[in-house]
Short mmCIF file of C-alpha atoms in Angstrom, two decimals:
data_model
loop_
_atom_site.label_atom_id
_atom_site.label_comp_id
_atom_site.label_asym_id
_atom_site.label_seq_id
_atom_site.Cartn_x
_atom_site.Cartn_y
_atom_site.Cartn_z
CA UNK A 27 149.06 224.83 -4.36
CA UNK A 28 151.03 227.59 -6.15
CA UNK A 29 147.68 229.83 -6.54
CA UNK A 30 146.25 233.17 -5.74
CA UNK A 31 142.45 233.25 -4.72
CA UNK A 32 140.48 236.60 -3.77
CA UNK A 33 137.41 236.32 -1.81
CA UNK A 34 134.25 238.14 -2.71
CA UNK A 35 132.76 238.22 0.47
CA UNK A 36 130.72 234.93 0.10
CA UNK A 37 133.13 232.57 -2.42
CA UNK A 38 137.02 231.91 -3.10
CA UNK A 39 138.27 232.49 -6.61
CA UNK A 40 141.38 231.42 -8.45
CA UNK A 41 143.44 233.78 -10.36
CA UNK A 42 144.55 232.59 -13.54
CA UNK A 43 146.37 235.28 -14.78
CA UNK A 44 149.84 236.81 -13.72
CA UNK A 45 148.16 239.99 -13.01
CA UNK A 46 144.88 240.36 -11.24
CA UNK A 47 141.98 242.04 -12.84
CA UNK A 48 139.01 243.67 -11.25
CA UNK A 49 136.06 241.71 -10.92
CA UNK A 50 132.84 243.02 -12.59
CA UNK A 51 130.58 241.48 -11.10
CA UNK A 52 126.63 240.96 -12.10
CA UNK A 53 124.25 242.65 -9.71
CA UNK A 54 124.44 246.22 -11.54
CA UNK A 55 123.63 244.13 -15.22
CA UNK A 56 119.76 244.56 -16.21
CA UNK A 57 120.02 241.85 -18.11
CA UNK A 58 121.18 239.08 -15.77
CA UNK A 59 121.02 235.95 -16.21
CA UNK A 60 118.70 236.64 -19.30
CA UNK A 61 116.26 239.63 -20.21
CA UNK A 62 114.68 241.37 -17.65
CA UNK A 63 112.05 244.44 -17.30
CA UNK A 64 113.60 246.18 -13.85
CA UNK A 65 116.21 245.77 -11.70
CA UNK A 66 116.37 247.78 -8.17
CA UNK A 67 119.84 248.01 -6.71
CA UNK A 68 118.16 249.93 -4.17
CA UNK A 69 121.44 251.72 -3.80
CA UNK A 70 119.44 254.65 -1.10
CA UNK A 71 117.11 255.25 -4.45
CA UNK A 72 114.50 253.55 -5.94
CA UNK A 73 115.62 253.52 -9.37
CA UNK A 74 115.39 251.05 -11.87
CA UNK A 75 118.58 250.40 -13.76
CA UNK A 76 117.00 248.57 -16.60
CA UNK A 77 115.84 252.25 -17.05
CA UNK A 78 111.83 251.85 -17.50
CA UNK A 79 110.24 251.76 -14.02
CA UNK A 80 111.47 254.00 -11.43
CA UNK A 81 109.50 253.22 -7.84
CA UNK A 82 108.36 256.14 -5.89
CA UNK A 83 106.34 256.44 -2.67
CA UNK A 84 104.81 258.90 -0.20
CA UNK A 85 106.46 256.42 2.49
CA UNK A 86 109.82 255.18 0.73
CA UNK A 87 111.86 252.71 2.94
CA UNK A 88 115.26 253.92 4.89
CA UNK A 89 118.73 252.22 3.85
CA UNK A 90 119.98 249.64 5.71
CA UNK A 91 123.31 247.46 4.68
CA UNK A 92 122.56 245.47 1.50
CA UNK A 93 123.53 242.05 0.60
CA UNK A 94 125.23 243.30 -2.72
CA UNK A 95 126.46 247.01 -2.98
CA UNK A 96 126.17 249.82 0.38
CA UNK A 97 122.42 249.72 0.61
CA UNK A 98 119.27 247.63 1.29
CA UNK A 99 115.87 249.21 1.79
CA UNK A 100 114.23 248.79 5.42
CA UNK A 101 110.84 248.72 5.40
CA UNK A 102 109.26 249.25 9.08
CA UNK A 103 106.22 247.02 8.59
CA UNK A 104 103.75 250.18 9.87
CA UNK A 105 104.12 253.02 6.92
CA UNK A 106 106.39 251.96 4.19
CA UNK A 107 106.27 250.67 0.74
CA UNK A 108 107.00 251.80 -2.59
CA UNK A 109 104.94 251.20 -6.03
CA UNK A 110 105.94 250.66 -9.86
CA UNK A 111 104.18 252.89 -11.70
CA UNK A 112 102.71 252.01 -15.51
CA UNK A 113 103.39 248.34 -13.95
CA UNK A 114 105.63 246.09 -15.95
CA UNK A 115 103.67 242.69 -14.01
CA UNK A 116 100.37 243.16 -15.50
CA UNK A 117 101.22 239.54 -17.19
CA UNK A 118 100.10 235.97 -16.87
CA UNK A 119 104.11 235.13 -17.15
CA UNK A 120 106.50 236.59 -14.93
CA UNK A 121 109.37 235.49 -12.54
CA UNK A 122 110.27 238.04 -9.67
CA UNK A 123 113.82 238.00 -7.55
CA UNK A 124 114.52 239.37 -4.74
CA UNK A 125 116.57 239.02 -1.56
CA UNK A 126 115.15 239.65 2.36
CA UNK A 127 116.46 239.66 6.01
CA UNK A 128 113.91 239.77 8.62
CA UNK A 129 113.46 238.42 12.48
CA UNK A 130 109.89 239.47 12.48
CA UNK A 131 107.14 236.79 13.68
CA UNK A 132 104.06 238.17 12.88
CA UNK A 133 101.49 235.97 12.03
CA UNK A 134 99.85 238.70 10.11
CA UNK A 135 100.17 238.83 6.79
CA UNK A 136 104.31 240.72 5.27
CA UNK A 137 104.25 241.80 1.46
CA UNK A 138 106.95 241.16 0.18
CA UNK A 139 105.56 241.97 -2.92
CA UNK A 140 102.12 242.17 -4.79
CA UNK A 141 100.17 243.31 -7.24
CA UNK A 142 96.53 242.11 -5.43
CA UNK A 143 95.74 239.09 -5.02
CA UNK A 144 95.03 238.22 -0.82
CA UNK A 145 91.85 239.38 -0.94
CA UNK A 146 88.80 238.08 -2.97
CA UNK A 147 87.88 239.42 -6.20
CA UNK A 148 91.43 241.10 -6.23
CA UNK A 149 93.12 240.06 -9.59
CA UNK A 150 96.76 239.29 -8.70
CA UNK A 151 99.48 237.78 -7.25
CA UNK A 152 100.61 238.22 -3.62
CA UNK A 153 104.00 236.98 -2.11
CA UNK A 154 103.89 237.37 2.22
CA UNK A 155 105.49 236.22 5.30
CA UNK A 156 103.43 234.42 7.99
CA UNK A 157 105.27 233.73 11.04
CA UNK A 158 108.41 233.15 8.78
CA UNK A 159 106.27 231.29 6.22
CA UNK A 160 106.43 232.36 2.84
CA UNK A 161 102.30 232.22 1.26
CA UNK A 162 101.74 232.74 -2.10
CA UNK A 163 98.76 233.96 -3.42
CA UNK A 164 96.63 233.71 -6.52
CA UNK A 165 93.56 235.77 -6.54
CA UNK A 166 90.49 236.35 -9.26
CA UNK A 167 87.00 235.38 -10.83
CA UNK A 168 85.54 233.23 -7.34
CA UNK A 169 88.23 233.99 -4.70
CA UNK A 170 91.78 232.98 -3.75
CA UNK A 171 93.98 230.44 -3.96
CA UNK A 172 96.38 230.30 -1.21
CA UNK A 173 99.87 227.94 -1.02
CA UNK A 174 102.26 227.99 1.72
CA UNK A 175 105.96 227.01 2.04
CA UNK A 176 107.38 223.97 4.45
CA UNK A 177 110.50 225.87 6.79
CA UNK A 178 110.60 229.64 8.29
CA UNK A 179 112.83 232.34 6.91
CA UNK A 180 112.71 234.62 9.55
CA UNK A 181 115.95 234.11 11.16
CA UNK A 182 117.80 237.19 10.28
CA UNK A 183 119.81 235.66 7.66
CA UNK A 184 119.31 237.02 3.96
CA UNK A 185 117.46 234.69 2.05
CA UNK A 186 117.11 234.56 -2.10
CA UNK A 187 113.75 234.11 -3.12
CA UNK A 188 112.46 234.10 -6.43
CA UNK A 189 108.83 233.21 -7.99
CA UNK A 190 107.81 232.56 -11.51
CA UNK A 191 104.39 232.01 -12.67
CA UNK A 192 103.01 230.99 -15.88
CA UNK A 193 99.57 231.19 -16.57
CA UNK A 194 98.72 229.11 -13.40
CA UNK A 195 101.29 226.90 -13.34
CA UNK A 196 104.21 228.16 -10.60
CA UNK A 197 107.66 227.56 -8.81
CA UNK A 198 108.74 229.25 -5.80
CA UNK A 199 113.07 229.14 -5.05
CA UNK A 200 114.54 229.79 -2.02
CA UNK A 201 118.03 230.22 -2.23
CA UNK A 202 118.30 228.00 -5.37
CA UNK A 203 116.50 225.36 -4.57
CA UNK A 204 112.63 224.51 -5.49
CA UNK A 205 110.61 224.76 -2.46
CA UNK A 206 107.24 224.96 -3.85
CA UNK A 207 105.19 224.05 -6.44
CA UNK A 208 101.98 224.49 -7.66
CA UNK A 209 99.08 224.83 -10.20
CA UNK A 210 96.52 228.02 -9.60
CA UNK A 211 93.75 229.53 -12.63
CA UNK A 212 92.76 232.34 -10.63
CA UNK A 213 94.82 234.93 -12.70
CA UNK A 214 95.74 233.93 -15.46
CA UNK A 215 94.13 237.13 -17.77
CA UNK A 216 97.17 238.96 -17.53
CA UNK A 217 95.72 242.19 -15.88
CA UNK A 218 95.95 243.16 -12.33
CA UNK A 219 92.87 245.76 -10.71
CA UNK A 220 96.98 246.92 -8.46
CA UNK A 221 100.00 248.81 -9.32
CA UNK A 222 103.03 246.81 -8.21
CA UNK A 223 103.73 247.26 -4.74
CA UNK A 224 106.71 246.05 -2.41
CA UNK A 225 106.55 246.10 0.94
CA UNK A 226 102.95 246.36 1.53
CA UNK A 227 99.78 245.55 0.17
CA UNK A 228 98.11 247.34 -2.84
CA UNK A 229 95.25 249.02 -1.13
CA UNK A 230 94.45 252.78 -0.75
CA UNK A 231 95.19 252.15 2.94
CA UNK A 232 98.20 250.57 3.84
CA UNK A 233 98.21 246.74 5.59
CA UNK A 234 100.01 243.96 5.69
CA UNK A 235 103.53 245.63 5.92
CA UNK A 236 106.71 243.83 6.16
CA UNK A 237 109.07 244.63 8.39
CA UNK A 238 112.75 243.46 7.81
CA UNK A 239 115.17 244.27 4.69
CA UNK A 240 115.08 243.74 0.89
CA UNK A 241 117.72 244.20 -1.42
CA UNK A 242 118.66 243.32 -5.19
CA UNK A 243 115.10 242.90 -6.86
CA UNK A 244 114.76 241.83 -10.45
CA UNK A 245 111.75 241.38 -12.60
CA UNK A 246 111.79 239.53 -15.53
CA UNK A 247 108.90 239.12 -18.56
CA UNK A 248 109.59 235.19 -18.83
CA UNK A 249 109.51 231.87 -16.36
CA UNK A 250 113.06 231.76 -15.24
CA UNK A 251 114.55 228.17 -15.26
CA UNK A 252 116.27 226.59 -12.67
CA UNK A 253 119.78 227.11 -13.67
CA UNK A 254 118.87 230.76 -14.49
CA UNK A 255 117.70 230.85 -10.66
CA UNK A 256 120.62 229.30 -9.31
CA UNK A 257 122.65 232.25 -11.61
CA UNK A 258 120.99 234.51 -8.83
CA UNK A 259 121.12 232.78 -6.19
CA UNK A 260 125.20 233.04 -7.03
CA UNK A 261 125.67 236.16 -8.87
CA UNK A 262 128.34 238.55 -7.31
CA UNK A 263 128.78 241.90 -6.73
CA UNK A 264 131.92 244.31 -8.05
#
């Protein structure tokens, strides 16, 4: 066809210019596909490269081989976690991204992510594996509301998954397309009793650890739209 391509690692790109030209890439932008609060690389740190939120932990996961970049944390389901301090989720609107590998098939509850919500009276939102099903939690005045996704994701593959809530109304993506959806009022007063937490649940104890991979986690202050989550879903690395 009388073209040069270059492959990324997961598409083929035509070169339209005589001479080739490094790609960028967009997992190392904060603000990708539109403004965000944190990004974690989780290049063997915990930073945040949006700058605001560095994680920390008494427990902090090992590094693994990421989807994007060297790194990916591993979590071992039994000790580790890390938090977000001065918590940028305490919000009745807020879309969360992340990517995760995992072959366990516990039927006990894996945070992904969480700032309460799984247990009663808990103000939050909770996103766990159960036996490869993703559950999503709301949780405030009167209980819970639980949700569950149709398929497993525990097959070892990485998996994008992002969910964006809105004052009770909420979409959950897995790799780009809209797998659930759903209407819960159980927190919708924008403040959470928990500090962010991935990896575990937010108690003073830990429970309820996952144990598998995540890698490339982005926050953002707004309800992404589909297109924006299909941006993810495709984004690229350097």
């Amino acid at each position: 066809d009388k073209k040069v391509e270059y492959y990324d690692g997961a598409n083929w790109f035509a070169l339209t210019s005589t001479m080739a030209v490094p790609q960028v890439g967009t997992t190392g932008v904060c603000n990708y596909p539109t403004t965000a609060t944190a990004l974690y690389q989780l290049e063997n740190n915990l930073n945040d490269t949006c700058g605001t939120y560095n994680g920390s932990s008494p427990a902090p996961p090992t590094y693994g081989t990421g989807k994007f970049g060297t790194y990916s944390a591993v979590f071992n389901g039994t000790s580790q976690y890390f938090d977000v301090t001065s918590s940028p989720n305490n919000t009745s609107v807020i879309s969360v991204s992340m990517w995760f590998k995992t072959t366990n098939t516990s039927a006990s509850g894996q945070t992904l992510w969480n700032n309460g919500g799984a247990n009663s009276g808990e103000t939050g939102l909770f996103v766990g594996l159960y036996a490869g099903v993703i559950k999503f939690v709301t949780s405030g005045s009167g209980g819970n509301t639980d949700f569950l996704s149709s398929g497993t994701f525990n097959d070892g593959n990485w998996h994008n998954l992002v969910v964006t809530y809105n004052s009770g109304p909420f979409v959950m993506y897995i790799d780009g397309n809209s797998l659930l959806t759903g209407t819960s009022t159980r927190f919708t007063s924008g403040t959470s009793t928990k500090t962010l937490r991935f990896g575990a649940f937010s108690y003073s104890s830990f429970s309820d650890g996952y144990a598998g991979d995540i890698d490339q986690i982005r926050i953002f202050p707004s309800v992404l739209t589909s297109a924006q989550v299909t941006a993810l879903y495709e984004e690229t690395a350097p």
